[in-house]
Coordinates of C-alpha atoms and ligand atoms in Angstrom, one line a residue:
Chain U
X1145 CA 15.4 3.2 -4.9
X1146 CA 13.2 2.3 -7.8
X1147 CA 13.7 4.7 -10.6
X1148 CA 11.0 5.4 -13.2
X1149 CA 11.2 7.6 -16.6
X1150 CA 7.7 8.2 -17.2
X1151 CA 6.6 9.7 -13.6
X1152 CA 6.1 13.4 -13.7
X1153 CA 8.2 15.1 -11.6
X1154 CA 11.7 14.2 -10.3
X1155 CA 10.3 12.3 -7.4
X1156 CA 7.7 10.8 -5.5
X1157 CA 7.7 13.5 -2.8
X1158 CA 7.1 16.1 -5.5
X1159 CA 4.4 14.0 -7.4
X1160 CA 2.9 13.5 -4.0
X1161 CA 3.1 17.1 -3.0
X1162 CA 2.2 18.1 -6.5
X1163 CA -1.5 16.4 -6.4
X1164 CA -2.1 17.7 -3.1
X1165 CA -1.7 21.4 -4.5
X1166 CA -3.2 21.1 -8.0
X1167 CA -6.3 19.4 -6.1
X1168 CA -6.9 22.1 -3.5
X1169 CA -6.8 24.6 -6.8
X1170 CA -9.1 23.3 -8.7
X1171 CA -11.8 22.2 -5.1
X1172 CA -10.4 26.4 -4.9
X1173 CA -11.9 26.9 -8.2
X1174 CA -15.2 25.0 -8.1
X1175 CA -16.0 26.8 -4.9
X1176 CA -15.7 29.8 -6.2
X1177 CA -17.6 28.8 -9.6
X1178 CA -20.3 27.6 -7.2
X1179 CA -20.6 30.8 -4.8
X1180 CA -20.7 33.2 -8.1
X1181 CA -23.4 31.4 -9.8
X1182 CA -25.3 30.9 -6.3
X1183 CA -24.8 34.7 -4.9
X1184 CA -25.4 36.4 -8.3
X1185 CA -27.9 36.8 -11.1
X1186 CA -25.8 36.0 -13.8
X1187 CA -26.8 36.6 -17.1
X1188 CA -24.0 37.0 -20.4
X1189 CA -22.6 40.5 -19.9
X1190 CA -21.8 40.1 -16.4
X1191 CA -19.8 36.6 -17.2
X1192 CA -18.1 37.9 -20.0
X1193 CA -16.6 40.7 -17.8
X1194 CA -16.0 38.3 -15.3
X1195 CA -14.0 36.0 -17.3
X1196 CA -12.2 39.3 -19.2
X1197 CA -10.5 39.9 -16.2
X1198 CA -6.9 38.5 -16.0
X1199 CA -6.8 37.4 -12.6
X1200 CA -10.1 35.2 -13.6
X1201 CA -8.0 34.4 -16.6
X1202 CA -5.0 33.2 -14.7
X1203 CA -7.2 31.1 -12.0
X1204 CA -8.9 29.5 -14.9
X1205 CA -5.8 28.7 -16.8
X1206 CA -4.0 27.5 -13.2
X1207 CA -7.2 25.5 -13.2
X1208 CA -6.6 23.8 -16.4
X1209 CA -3.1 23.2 -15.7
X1210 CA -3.9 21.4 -12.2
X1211 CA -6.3 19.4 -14.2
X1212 CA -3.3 18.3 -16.5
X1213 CA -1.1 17.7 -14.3
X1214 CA -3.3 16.3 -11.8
X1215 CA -4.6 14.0 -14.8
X1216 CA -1.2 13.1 -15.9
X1217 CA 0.0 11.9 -12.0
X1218 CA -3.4 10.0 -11.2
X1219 CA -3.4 8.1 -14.7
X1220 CA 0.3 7.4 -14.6
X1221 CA -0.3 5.6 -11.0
X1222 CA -3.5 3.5 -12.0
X1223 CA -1.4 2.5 -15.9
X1224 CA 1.6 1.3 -13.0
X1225 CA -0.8 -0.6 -10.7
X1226 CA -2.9 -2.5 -13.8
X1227 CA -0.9 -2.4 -17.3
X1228 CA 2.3 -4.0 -16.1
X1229 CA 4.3 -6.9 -17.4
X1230 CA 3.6 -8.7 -14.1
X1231 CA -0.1 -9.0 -14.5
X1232 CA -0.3 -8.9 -18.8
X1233 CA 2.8 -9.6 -20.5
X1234 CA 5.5 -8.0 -22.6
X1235 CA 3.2 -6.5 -24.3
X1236 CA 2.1 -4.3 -21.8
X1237 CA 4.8 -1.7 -21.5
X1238 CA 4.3 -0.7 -25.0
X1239 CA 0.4 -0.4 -24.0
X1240 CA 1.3 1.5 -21.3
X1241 CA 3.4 3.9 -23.3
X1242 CA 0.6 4.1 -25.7
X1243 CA -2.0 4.9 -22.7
X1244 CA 0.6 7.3 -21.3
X1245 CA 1.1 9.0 -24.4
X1246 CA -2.3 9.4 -25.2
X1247 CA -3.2 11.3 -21.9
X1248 CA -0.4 13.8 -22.3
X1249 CA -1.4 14.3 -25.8
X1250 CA -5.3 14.6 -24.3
X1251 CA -3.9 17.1 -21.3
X1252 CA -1.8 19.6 -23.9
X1253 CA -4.5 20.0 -25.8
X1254 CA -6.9 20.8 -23.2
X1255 CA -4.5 23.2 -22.1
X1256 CA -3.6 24.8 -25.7
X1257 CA -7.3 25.2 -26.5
X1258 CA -8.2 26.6 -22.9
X1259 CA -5.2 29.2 -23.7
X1260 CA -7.1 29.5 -27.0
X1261 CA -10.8 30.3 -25.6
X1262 CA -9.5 32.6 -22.4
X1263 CA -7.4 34.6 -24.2
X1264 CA -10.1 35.1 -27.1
X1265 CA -12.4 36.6 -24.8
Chain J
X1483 CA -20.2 -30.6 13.4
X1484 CA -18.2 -27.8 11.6
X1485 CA -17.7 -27.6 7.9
X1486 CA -13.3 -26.5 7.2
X1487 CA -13.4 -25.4 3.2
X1488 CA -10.2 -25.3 2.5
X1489 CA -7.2 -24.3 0.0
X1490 CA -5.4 -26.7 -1.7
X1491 CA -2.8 -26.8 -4.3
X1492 CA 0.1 -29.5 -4.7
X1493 CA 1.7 -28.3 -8.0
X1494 CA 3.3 -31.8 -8.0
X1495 CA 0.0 -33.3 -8.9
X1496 CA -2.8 -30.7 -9.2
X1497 CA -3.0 -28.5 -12.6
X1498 CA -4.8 -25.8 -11.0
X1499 CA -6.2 -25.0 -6.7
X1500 CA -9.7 -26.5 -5.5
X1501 CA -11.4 -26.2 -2.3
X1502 CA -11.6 -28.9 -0.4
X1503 CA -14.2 -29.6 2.5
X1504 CA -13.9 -31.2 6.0
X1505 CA -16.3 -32.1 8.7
X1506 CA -15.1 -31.6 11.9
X1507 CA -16.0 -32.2 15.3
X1508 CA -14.8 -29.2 17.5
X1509 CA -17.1 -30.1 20.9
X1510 CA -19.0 -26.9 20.7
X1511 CA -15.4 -25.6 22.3
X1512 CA -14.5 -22.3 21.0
X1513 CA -11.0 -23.5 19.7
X1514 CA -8.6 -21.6 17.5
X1515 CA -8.2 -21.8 14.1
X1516 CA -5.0 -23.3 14.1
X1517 CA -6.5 -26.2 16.4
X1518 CA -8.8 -27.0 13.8
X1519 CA -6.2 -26.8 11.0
X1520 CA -4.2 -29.5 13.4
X1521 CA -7.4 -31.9 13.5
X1522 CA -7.6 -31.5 10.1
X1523 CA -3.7 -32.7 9.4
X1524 CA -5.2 -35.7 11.9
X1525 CA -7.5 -36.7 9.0
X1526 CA -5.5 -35.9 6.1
X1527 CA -1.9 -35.8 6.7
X1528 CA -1.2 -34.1 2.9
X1529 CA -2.5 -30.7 4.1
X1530 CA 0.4 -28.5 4.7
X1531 CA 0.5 -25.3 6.2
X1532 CA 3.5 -23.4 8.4
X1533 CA 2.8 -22.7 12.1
X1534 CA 5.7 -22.5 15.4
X1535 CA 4.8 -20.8 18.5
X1536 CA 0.8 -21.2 18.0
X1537 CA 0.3 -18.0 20.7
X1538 CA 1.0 -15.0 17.8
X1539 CA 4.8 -14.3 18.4
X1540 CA 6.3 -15.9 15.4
X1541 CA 4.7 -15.0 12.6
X1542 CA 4.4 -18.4 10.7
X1543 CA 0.8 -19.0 10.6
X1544 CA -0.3 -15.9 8.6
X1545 CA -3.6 -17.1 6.3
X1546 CA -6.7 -16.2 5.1
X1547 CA -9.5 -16.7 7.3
X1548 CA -13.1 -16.3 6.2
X1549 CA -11.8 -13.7 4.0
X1550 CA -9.4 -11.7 6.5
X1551 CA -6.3 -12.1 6.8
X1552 CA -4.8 -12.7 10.3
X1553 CA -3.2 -15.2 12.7
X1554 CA -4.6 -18.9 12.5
X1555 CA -3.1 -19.4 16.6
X1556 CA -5.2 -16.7 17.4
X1557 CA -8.4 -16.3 16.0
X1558 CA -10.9 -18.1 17.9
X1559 CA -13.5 -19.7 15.7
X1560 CA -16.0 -17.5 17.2
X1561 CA -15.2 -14.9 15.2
X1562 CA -14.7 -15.8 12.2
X1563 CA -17.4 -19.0 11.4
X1564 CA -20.3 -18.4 10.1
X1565 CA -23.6 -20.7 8.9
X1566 CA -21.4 -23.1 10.8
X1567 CA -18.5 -22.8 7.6
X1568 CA -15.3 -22.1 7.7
X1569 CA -13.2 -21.0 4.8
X1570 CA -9.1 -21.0 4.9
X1571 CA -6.9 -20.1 1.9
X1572 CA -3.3 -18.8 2.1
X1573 CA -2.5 -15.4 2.3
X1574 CA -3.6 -13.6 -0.9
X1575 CA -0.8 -12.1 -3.3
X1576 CA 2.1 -14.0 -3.0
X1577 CA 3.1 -17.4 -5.2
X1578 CA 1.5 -20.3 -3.3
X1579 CA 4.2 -23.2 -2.7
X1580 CA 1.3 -25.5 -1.9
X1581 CA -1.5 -25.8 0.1
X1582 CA -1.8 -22.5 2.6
X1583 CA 2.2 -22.2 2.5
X1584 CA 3.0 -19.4 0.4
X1585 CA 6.1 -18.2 -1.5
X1586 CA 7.6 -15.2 0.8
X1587 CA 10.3 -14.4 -1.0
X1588 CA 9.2 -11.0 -1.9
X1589 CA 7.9 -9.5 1.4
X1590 CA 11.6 -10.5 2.5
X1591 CA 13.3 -8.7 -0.3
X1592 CA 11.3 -5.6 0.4
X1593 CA 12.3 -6.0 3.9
X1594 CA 15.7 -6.5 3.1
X1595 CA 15.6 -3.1 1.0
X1596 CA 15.1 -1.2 3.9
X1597 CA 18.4 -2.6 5.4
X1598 CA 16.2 -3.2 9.0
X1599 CA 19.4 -3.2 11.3
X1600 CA 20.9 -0.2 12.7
X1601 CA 23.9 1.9 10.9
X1602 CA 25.5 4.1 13.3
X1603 CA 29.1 6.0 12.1
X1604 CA 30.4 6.9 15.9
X1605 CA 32.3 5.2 17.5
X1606 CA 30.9 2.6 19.4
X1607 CA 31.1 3.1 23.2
X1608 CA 32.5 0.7 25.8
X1609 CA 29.5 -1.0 26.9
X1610 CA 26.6 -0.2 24.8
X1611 CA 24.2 3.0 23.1
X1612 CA 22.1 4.3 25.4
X1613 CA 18.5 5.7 24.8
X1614 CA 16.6 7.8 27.2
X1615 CA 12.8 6.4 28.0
X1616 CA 11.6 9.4 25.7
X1617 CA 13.6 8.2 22.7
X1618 CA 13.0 4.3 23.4
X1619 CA 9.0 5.2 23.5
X1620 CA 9.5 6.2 20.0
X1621 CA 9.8 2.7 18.9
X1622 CA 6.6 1.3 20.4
X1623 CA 4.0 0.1 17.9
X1624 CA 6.6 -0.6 15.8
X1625 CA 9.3 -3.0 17.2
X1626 CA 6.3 -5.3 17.8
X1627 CA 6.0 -6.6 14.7
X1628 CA 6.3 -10.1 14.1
X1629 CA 6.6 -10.1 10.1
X1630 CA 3.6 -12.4 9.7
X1631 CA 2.8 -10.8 5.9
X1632 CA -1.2 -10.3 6.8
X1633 CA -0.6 -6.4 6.3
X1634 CA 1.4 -6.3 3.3
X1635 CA -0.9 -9.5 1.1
X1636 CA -3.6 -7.3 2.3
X1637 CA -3.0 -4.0 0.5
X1638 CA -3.7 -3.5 -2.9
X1639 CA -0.7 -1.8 -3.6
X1640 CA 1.4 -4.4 -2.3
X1641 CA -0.3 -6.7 -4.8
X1642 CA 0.0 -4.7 -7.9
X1643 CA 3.6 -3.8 -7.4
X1644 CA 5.6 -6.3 -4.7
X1645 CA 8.9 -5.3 -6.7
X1646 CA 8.6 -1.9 -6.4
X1647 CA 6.5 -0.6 -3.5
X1648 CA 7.9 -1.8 0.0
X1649 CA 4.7 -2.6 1.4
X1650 CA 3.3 -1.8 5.4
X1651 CA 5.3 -4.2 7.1
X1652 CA 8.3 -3.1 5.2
X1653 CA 7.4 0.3 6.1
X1654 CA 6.8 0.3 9.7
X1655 CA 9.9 -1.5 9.8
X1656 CA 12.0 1.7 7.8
X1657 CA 10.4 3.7 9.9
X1658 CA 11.0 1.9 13.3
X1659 CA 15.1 2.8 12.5
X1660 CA 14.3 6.0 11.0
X1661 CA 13.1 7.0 14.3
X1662 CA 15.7 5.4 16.3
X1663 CA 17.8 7.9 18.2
X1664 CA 21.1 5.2 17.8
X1665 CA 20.7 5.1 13.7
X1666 CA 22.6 8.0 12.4
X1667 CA 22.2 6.9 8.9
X1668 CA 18.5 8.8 8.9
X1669 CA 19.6 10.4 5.7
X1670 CA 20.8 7.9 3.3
X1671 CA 17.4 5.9 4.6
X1672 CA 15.0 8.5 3.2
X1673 CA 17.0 9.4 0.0
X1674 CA 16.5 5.7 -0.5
X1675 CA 12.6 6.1 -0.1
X1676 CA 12.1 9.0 -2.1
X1677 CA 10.8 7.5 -5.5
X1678 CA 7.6 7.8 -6.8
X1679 CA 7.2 3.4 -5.9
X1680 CA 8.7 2.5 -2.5
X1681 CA 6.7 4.7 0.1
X1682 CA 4.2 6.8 -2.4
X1683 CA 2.5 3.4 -3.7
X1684 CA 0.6 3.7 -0.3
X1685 CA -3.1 5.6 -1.1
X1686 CA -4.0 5.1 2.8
X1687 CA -6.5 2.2 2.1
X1688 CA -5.3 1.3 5.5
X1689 CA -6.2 -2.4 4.8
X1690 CA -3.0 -3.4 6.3
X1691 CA -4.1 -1.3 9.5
X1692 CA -7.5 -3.4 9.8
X1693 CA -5.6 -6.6 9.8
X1694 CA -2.5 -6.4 11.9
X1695 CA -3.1 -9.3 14.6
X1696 CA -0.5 -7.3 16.4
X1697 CA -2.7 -4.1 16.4
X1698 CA 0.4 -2.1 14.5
X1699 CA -0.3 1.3 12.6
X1700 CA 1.3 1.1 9.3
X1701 CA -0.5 4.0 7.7
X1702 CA 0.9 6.2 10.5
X1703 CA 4.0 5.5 10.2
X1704 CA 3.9 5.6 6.7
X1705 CA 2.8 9.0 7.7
X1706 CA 5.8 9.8 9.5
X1707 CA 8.3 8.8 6.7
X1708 CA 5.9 11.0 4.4
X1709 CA 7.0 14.2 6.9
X1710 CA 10.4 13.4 7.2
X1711 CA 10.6 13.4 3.6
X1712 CA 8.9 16.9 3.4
X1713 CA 10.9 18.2 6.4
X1714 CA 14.0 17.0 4.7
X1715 CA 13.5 18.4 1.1
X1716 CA 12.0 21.6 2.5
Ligands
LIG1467 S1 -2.6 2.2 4.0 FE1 -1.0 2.1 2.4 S2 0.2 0.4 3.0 FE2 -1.7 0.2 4.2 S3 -3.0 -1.2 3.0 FE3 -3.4 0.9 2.3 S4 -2.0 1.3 0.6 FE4 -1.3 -0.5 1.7
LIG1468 S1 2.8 -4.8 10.8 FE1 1.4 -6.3 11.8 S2 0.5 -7.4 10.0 FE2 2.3 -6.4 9.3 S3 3.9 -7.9 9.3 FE3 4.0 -6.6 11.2 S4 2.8 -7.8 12.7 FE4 2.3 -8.6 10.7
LIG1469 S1 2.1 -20.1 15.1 FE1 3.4 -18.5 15.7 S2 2.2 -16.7 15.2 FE2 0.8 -18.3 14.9

């Protein structure tokens, strides 16, 4: 058992399951973006109601989310695979920490300022 | 004649590995590599490299042969010399000792994680468990293996994190007792697993698959674990 505080869920089955779902949301997603903007004449009016809707509001703010998490899983593995103490150092797990950090900072306030646009409409 | 580029490192008296070439004169016979790596020792007695059986059962002779890793007692030259070069270096990954010999000590520890002997809390019978053919069929394409290291020095994830991710060979092994109908200790095996290192390092690359000189599945079983990890926390 190898134990790790910076990993985002409890354990590797759920980070594993957890990339699998927020993936199929946001392929989900772009499909759908895709088919509306290919079967439709979209102009402003007809996007704005669109995206007025809560439901769109909720699939686009699950979207968001998915990317977060999605975002913080990936980047977590890669930072463990190439900024480790075996291949750089000591110095690398405060670089790590530093990366980590950054791309939760980066994720909340993607999702803070999505929050902020959808629910402005 | 047939040009051997070779690996070599003594750290006794080398600062840092060279290549070394060799002319040899293999008869226009399609010999092993391992026959070559013998005439070679003929002409220079400091090359050093492990080897036992020579007919792929023991596992000692695991290198890197024009780039692939696999078996030097069973790869014919034929497929692997090209231009009429050769090119040997030790397994990749692992600290080299010297020469093609390489430091194992991980790929054992990881091995040794996965406690590869069965655990069974019954008590034992007079004679002996017995399986059924269904049950010992499970086993197949995985009891084979031979612990030769070309899977696990092959797979990226292996190199990155040999502390923390068991690796394919280490793998197939868990899985060869978590499928075995005598080992009753199936839970305590995958609660073990279930980090986000020791199985889910694997991203199905499937290097280790394109190397096994025993023609072993890895990523399937790999697989497996995966579902019985699922199955269990559902
Ligand atoms: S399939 Fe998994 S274990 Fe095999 S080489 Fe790829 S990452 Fe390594
Ligand atoms: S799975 Fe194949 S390559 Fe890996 S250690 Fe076993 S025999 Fe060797
Ligand atoms: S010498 Fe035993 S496997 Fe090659």
């Amino acid at each position: 058992m190898v134990t790790s505080v910076t990993s985002f869920g409890r354990s590797g089955l759920s980070d594993w399951l957890l990339q699998r779902i927020t993936a199929t949301i946001m392929t989900a997603y772009l499909i759908f973006i895709v088919a509306y903007f290919g079967f439709n004449d979209v102009d402003y009016a007809s996007w704005k109601a669109l995206n007025a809707g809560l439901p769109m509001k909720m699939f686009s703010l699950l979207t968001v989310l998915s990317i977060a998490i999605h975002s913080w899983i990936g980047m977590w593995g890669v930072l463990t695979d190439y900024v480790t103490v075996r291949l750089m150092g000591a110095k690398a797990t405060a670089l790590r920490m530093v990366f980590q950090l950054g791309v939760i900072a980066v994720s909340l306030l993607y999702v803070v300022w999505a929050i902020d646009v959808l629910w402005g409409i | 004649m047939l040009t051997v580029s070779v690996y070599r490192y003594n750290p006794e008296t080398d600062q840092e590995p060279y290549m070394q070439d060799y002319q040899v004169d293999t008869k226009g016979k399609d010999v092993m590599v391992l026959d070559v790596l013998e005439m070679l020792k003929a002409q220079d007695s400091s090359l050093v490299y492990r080897r036992s059986c020579r007919e792929g059962v023991c596992g000692s002779d695991g290198m890197n042969i024009a780039g692939k890793n696999g078996l030097a007692c069973i790869t014919p030259l034929s497929e692997v010399v090209k231009n009429n070069k050769l090119v040997i270096r030790p397994l990749p990954g692992l600290p080299v000792i010297r020469d093609l010999v390489i430091d194992m000590s991980q790929f054992y520890a990881q091995y040794e994680k996965i406690k590869p002997y069965l655990i069974n809390d019954t008590p034992a019978p007079a004679i002996e468990r017995l399986q059924s053919p269904e049950e010992r069929a499970k086993l197949d394409g995985l009891y084979e293996c031979i612990l030769c290291a070309c899977c696990s020095t092959a797979c990226p994830s292996f190199w990155w994190n040999p502390d923390k991710f068991i690796g394919p060979s280490g793998l197939l092994q868990a899985y060869r007792f978590l499928a075995d109908s005598r080992d009753t200790a199936t839970e305590q095996r995958l609660a073990e697993l279930d980090d986000p290192f020791s199985v889910f390092r694997c991203h199905g690359i499937m290097n280790c698959v394109q190397v096994c000189p025993k023609g072993l599945n890895p990523t399937r079983a790999i697989g497996h674990i995966r579902n019985m990890l699922l199955r269990s926390a559902a």
